[in-house]
PDB file of C-alpha atoms in Angstrom:
ATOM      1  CA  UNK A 279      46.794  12.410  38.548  1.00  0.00           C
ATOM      2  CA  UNK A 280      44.644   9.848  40.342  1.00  0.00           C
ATOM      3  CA  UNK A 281      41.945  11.840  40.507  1.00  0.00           C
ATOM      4  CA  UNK A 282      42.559  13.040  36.915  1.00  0.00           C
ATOM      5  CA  UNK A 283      42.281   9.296  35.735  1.00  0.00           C
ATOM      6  CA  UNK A 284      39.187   8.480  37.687  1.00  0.00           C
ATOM      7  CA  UNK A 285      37.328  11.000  35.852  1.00  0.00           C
ATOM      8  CA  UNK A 286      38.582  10.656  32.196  1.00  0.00           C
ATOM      9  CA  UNK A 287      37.607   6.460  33.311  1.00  0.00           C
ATOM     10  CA  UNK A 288      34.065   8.022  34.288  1.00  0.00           C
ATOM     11  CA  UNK A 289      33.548  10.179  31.017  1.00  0.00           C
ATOM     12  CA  UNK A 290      34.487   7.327  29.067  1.00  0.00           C
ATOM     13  CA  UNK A 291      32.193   4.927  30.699  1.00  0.00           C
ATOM     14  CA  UNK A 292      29.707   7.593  30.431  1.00  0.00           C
ATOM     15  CA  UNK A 293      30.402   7.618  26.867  1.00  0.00           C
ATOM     16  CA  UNK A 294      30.353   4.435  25.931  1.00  0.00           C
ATOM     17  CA  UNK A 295      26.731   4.070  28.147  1.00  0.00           C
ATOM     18  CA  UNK A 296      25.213   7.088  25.773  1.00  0.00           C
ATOM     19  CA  UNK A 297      26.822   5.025  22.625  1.00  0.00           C
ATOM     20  CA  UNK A 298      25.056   1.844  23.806  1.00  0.00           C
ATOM     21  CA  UNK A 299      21.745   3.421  24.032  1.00  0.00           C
ATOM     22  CA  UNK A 300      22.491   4.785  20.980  1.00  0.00           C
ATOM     23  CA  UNK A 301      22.911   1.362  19.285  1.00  0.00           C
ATOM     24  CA  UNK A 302      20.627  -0.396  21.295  1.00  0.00           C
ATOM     25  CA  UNK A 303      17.460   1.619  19.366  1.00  0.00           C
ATOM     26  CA  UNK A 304      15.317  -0.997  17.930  1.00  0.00           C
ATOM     27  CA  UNK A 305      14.993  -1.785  13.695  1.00  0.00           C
ATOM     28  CA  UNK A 306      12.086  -3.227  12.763  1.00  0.00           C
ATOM     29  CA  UNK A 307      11.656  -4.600   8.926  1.00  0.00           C
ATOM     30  CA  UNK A 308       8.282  -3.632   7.232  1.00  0.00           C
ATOM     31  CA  UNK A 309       8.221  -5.107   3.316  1.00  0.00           C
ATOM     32  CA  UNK A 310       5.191  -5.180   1.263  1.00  0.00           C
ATOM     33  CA  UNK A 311       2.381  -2.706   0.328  1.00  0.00           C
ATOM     34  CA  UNK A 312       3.002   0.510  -0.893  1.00  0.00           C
ATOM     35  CA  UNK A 313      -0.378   2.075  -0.063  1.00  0.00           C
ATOM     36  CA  UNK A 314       0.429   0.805   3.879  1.00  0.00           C
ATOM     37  CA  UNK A 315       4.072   2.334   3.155  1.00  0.00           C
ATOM     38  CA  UNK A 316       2.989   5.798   2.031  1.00  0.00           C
ATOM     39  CA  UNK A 317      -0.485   6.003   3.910  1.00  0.00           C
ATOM     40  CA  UNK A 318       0.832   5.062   7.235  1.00  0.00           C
ATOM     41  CA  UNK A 319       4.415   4.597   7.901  1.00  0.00           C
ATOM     42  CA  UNK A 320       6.142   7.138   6.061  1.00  0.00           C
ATOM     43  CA  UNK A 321       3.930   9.860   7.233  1.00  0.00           C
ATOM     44  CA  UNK A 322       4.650   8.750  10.832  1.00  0.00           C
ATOM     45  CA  UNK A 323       8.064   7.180  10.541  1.00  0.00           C
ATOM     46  CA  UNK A 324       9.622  10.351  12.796  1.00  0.00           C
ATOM     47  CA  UNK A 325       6.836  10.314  15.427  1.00  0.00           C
ATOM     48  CA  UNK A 326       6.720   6.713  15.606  1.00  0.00           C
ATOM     49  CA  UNK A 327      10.445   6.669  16.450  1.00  0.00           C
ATOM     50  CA  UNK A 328      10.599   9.570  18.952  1.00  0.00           C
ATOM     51  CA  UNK A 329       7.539   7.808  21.077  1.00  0.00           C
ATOM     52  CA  UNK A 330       8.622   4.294  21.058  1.00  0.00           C
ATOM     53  CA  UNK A 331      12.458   4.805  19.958  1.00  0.00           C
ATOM     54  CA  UNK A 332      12.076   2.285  17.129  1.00  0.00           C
ATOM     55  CA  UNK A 333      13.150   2.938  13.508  1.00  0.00           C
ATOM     56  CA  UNK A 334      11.490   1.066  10.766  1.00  0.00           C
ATOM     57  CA  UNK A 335      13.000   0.132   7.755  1.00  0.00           C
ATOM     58  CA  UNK A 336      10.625  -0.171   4.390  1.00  0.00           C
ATOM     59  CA  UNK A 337      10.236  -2.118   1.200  1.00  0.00           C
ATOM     60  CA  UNK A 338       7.608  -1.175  -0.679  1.00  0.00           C
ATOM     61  CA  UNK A 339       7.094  -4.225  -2.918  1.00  0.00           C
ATOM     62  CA  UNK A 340       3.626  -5.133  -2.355  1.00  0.00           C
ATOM     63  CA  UNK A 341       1.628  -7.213  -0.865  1.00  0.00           C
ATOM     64  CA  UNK A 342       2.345 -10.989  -2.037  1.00  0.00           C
ATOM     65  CA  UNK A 343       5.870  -9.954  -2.182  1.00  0.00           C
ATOM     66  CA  UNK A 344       5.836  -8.659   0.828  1.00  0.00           C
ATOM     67  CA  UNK A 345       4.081 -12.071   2.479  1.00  0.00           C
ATOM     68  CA  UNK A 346       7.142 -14.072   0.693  1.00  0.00           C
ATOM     69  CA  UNK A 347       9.442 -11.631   2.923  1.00  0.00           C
ATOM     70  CA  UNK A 348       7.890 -12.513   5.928  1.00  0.00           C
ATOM     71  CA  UNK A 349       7.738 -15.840   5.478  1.00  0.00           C
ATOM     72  CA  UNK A 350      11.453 -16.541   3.658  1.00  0.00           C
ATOM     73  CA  UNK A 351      12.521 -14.487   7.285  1.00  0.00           C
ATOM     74  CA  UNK A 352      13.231 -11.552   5.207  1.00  0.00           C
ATOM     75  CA  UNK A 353      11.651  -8.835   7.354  1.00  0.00           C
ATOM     76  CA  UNK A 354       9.481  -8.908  10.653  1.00  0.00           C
ATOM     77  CA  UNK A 355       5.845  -8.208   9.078  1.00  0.00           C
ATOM     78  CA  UNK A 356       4.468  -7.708   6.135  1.00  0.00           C
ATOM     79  CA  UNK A 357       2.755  -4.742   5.005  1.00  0.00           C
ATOM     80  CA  UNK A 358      -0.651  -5.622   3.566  1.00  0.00           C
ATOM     81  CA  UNK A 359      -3.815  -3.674   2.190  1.00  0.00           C
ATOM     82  CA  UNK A 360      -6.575  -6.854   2.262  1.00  0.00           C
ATOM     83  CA  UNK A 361      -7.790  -9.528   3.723  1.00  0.00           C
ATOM     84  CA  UNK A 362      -5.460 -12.056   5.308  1.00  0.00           C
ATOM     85  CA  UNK A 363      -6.902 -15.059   2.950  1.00  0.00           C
ATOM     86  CA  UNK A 364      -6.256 -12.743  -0.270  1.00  0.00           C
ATOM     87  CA  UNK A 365      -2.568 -11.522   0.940  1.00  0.00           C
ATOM     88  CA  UNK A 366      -1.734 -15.036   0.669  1.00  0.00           C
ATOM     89  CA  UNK A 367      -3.865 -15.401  -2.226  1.00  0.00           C
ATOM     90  CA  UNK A 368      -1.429 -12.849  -3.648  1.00  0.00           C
ATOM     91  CA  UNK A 369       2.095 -13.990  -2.601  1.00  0.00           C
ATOM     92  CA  UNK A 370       1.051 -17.155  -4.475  1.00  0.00           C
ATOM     93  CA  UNK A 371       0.176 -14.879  -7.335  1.00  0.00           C
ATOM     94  CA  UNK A 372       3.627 -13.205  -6.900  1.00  0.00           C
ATOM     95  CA  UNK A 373       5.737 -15.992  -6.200  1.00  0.00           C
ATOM     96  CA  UNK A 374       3.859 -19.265  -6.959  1.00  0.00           C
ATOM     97  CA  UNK A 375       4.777 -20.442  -3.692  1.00  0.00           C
ATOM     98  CA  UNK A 376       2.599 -21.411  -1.037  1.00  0.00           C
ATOM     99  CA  UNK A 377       2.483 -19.738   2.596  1.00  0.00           C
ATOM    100  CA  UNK A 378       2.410 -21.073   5.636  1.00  0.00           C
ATOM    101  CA  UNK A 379      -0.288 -21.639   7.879  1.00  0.00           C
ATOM    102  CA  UNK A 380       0.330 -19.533  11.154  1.00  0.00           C
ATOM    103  CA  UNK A 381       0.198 -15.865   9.886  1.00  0.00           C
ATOM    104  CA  UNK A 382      -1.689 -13.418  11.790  1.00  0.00           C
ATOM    105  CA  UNK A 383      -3.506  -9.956  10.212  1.00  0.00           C
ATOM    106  CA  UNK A 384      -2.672  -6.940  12.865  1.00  0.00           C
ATOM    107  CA  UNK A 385      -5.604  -4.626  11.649  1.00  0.00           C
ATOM    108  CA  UNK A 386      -4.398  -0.889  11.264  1.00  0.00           C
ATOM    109  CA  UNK A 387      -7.052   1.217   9.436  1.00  0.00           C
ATOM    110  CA  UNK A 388      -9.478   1.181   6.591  1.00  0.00           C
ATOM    111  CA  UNK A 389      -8.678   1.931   2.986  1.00  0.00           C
ATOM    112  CA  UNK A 390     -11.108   3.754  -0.150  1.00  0.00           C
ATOM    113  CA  UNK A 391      -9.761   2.632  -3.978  1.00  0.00           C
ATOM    114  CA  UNK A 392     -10.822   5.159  -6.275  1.00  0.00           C
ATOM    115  CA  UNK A 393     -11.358   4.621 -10.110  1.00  0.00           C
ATOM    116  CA  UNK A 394      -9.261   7.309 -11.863  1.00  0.00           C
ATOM    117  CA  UNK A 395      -9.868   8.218 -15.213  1.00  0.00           C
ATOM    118  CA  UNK A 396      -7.698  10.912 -17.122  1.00  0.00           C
ATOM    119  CA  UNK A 397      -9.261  14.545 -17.107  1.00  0.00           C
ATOM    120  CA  UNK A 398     -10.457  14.934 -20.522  1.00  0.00           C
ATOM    121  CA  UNK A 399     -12.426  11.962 -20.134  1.00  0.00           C
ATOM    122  CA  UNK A 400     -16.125  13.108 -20.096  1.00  0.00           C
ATOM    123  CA  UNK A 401     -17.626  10.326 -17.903  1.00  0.00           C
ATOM    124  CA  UNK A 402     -17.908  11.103 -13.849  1.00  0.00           C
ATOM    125  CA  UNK A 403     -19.912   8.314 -13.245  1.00  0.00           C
ATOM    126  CA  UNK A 404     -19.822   4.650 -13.280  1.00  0.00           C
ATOM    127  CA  UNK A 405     -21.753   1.654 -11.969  1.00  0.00           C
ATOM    128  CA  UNK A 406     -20.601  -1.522 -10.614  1.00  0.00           C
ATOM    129  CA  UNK A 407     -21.413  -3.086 -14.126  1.00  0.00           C
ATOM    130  CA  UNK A 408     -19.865  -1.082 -16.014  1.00  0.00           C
ATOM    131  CA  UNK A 409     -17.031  -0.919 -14.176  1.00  0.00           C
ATOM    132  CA  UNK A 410     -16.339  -4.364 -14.330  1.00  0.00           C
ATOM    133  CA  UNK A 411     -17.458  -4.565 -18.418  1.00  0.00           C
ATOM    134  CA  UNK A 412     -14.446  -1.713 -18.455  1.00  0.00           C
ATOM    135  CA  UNK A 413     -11.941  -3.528 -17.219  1.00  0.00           C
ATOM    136  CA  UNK A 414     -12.675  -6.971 -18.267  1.00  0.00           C
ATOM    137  CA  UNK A 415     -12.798  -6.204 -22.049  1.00  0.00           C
ATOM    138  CA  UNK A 416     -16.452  -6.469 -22.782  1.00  0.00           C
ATOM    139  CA  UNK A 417     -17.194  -2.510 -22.363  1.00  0.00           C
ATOM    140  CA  UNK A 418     -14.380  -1.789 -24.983  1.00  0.00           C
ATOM    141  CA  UNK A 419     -15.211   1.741 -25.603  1.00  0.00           C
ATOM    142  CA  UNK A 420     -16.331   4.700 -23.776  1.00  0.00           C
ATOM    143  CA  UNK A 421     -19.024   5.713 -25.847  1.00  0.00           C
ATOM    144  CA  UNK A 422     -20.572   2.893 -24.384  1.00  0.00           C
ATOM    145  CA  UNK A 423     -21.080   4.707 -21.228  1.00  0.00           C
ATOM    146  CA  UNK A 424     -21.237   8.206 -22.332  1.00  0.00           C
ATOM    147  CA  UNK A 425     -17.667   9.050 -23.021  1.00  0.00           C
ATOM    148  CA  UNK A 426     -16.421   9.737 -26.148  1.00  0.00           C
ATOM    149  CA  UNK A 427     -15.451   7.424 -29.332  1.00  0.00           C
ATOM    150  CA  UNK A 428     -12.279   6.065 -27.677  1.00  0.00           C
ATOM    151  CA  UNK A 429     -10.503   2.062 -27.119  1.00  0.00           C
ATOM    152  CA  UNK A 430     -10.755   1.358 -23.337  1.00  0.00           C
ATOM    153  CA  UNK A 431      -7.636   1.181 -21.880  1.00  0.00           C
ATOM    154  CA  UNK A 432      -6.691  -0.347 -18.975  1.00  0.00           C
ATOM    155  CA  UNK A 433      -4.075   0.585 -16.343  1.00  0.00           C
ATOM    156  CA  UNK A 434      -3.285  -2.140 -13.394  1.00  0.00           C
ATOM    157  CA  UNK A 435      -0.934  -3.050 -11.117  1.00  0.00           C
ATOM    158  CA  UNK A 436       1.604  -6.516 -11.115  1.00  0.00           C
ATOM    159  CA  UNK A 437       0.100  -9.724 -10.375  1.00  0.00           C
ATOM    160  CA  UNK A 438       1.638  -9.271  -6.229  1.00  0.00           C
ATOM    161  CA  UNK A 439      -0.524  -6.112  -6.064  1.00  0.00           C
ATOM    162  CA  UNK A 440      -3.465  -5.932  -3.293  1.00  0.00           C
ATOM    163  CA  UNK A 441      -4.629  -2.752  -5.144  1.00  0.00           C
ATOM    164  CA  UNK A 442      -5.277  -4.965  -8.171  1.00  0.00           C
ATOM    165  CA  UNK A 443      -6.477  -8.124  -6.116  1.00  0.00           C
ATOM    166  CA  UNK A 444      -8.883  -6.123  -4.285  1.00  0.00           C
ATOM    167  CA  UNK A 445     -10.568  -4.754  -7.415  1.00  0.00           C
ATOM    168  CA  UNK A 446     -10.757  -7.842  -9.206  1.00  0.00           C
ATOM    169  CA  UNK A 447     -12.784  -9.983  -6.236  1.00  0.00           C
ATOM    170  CA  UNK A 448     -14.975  -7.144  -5.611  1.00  0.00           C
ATOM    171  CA  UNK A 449     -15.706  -5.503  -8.629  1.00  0.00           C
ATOM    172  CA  UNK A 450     -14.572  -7.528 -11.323  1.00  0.00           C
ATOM    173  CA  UNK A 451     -15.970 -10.939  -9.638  1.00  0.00           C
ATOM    174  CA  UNK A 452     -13.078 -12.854 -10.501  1.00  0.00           C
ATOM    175  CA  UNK A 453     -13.581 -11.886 -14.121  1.00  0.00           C
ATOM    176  CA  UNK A 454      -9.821 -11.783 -15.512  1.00  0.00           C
ATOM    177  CA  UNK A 455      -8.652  -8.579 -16.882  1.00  0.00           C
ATOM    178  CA  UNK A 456      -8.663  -7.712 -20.699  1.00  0.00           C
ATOM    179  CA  UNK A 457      -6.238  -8.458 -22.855  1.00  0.00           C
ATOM    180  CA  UNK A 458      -3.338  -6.365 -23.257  1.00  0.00           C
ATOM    181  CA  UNK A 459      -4.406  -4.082 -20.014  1.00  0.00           C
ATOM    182  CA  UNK A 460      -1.070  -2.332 -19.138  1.00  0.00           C
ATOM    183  CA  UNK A 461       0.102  -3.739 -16.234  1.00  0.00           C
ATOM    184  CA  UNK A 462       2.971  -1.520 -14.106  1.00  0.00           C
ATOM    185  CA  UNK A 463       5.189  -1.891 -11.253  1.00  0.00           C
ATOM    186  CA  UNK A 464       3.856   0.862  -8.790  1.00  0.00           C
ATOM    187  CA  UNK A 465       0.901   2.812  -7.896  1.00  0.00           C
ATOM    188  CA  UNK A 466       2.772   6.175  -9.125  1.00  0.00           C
ATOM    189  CA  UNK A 467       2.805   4.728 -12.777  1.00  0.00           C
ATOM    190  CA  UNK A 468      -0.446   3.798 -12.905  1.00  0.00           C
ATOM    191  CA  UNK A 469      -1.710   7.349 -12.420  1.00  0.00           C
ATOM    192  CA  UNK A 470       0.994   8.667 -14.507  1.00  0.00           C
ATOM    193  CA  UNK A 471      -0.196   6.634 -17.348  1.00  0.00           C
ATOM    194  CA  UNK A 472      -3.471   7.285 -16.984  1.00  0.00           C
ATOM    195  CA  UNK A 473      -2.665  10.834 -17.211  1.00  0.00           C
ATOM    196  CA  UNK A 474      -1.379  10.357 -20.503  1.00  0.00           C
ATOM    197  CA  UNK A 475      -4.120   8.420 -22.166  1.00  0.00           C
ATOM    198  CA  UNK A 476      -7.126  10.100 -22.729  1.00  0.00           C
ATOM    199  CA  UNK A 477      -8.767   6.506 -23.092  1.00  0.00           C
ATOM    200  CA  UNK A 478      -7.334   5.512 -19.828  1.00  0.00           C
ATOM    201  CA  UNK A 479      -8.746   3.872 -16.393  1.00  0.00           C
ATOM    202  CA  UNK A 480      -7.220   2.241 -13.641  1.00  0.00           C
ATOM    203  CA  UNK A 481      -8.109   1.903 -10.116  1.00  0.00           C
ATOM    204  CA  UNK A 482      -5.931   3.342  -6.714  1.00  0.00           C
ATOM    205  CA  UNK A 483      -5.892   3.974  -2.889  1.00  0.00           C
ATOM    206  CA  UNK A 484      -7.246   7.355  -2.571  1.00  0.00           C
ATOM    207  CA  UNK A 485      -4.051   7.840  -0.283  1.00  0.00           C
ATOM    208  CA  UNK A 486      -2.297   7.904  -3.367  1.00  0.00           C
ATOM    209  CA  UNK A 487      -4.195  10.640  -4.886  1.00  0.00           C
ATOM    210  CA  UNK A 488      -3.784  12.626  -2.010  1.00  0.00           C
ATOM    211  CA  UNK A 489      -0.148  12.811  -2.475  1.00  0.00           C
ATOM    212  CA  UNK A 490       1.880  15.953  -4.114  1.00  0.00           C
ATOM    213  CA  UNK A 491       1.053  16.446  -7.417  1.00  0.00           C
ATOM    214  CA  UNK A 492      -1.092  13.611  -8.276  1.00  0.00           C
ATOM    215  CA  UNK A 493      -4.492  14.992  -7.830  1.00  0.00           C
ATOM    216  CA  UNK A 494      -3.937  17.206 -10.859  1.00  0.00           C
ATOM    217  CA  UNK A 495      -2.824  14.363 -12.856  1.00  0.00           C
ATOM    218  CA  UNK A 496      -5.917  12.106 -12.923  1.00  0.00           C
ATOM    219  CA  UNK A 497      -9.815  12.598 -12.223  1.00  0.00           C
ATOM    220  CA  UNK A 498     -11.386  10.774 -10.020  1.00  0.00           C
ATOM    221  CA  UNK A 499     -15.364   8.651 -11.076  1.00  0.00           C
ATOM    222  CA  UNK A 500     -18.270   8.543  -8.653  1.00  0.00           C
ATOM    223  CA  UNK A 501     -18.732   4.757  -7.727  1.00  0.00           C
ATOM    224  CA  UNK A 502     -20.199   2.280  -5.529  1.00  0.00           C
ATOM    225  CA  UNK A 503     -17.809   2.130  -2.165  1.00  0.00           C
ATOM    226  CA  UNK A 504     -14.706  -0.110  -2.373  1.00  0.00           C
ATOM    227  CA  UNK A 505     -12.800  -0.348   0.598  1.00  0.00           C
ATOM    228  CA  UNK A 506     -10.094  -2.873   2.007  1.00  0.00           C
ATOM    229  CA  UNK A 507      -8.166  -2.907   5.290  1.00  0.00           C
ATOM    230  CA  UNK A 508      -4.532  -2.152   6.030  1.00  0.00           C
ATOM    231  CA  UNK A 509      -2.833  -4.061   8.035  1.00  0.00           C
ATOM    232  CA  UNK A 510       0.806  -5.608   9.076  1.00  0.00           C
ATOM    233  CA  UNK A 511       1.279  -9.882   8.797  1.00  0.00           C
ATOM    234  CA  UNK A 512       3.265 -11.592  11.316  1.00  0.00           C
ATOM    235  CA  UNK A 513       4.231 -14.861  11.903  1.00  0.00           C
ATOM    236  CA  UNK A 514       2.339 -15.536  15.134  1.00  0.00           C
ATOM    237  CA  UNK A 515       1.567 -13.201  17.444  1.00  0.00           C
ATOM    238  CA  UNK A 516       3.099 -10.073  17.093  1.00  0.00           C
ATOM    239  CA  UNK A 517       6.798  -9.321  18.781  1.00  0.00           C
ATOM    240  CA  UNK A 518       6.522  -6.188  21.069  1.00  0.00           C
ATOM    241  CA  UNK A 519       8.328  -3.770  18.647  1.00  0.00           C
ATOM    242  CA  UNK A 520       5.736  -5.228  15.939  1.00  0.00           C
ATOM    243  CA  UNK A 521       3.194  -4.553  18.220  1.00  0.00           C
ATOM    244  CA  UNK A 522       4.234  -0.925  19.490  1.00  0.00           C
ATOM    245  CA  UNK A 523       4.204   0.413  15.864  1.00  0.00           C
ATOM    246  CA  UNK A 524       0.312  -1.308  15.364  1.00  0.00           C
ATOM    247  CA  UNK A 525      -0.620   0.246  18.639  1.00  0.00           C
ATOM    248  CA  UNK A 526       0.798   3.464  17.666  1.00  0.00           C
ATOM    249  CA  UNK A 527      -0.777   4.283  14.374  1.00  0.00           C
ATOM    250  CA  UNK A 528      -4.167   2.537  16.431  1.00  0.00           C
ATOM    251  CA  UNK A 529      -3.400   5.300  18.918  1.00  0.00           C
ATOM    252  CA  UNK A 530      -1.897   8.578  19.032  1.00  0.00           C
ATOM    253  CA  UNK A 531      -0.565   7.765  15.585  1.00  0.00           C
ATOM    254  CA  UNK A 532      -3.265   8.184  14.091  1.00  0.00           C
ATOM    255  CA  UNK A 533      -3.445  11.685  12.983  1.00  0.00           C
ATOM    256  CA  UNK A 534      -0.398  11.141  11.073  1.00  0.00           C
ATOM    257  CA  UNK A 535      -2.416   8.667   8.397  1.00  0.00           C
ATOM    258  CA  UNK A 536      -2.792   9.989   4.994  1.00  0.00           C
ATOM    259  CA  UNK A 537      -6.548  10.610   3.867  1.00  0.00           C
TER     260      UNK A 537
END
């Protein structure tokens, strides 16, 4: 009976060790943008885990909204696709609240935005100029640049969105957008309505495209390079589970990243 005990107190403890390990796997909150989301970390969500045994958790609510998260405490970094100066450029744009002064860009990979048109549209190439004319109002039909006698119209992403941020300093040169451009909530929308408007233009990670079912949808315009970084914000340096999952997708992690 003694004996009996001992070991039923041993399997237990045993037990209870392989339920602590269990619990003791480490959660790390990523909020922010969805091209960093669906590029990086949902591709390699299951390979991150089984090499470093941590489990993110993601919002995809872009950039600026993201930011907000990190700062309010609401997650441990936020997921961004620009420049550290323009994230918070774009949480202020989301939120209309300020950020604070010791946040640090963690540097992942590079990103491509593509200008997607809808497939009917005759026109495969555009310049810098014309892109911008497009989009801010004063190009308002494609005849203009060799399409055919249709209103311009213009698909972009909320306010928060680093997608739409990017675009606008680079291309657009702070030019606002037209008047009554459609503006949506995610990436996904944005090529599904320019797949239903012939006259319709908007501008996406090529990541995006990539994804099932979405390269059919839209056609993609030759243009001048536009390109952005991805990255995760932290407050300070990076924790170590922060910094695992940026050394990760850095290292061995990196054939997992979406094209």
């Amino acid at each position: 009976m003694v004996t009996k005990a001992i070991l039923t107190g041993c399997a237990l403890v045993a037990g209870m060790t392989v339920f602590s390990g269990m619990a003791a796997a480490e959660t790390v909150r990523l909020h922010g943008s969805t091209t960093v989301q669906k590029r990086i970390m949902e591709p390699g969500k299951d390979a991150l885990k089984k090499a470093t045994g941590i489990d993110i958790v993601l919002v995809g609510n872009g950039t600026g909204n993201g930011v907000e998260d990190l700062v309010a405490g609401k997650c441990d970094a936020a997921m961004a696709s620009e420049e550290l100066a323009d994230a918070v450029a774009s949480m202020k744009d989301a939120s209309g609240k300020a950020a604070t002064g010791d946040l640090k860009p963690n540097v992942i990979t590079d990103d491509i935005i593509k200008v997607i048109v809808n497939p009917a549209n005759p026109v495969t190439k555009l310049s810098k100029e014309q892109l911008k004319g497009l989009h801010n109002g004063t190009i308002d039909n494609w005849s203009k640049v060799g399409g055919s006698d249709l209103s311009v119209i213009v698909v972009t992403s909320h306010l928060g969105s680093a997608t739409r941020k990017v675009f606008q300093k680079s291309v657009m040169e702070g030019t606002p957008y037209v008047a009554g451009a459609l503006e949506v909530e995610t990436t996904r929308k944005e090529i599904d309505n320019v797949s239903q408007f012939p006259e319709g233009i908007g501008a996406v990670s090529m990541g995006f495209i990539n994804l099932p079912g979405n390269k059919e949808k839209v056609k993609i315009v030759d243009t001048p390079v536009i390109s952005r970084p991805l990255m995760l914000i932290t407050k300070g340096d990076p924790s170590p589970a922060v910094q695992k999952i940026v050394d990760f997708f850095k290292g061995e992690g990196k054939k997992y990243i979406k094209d």
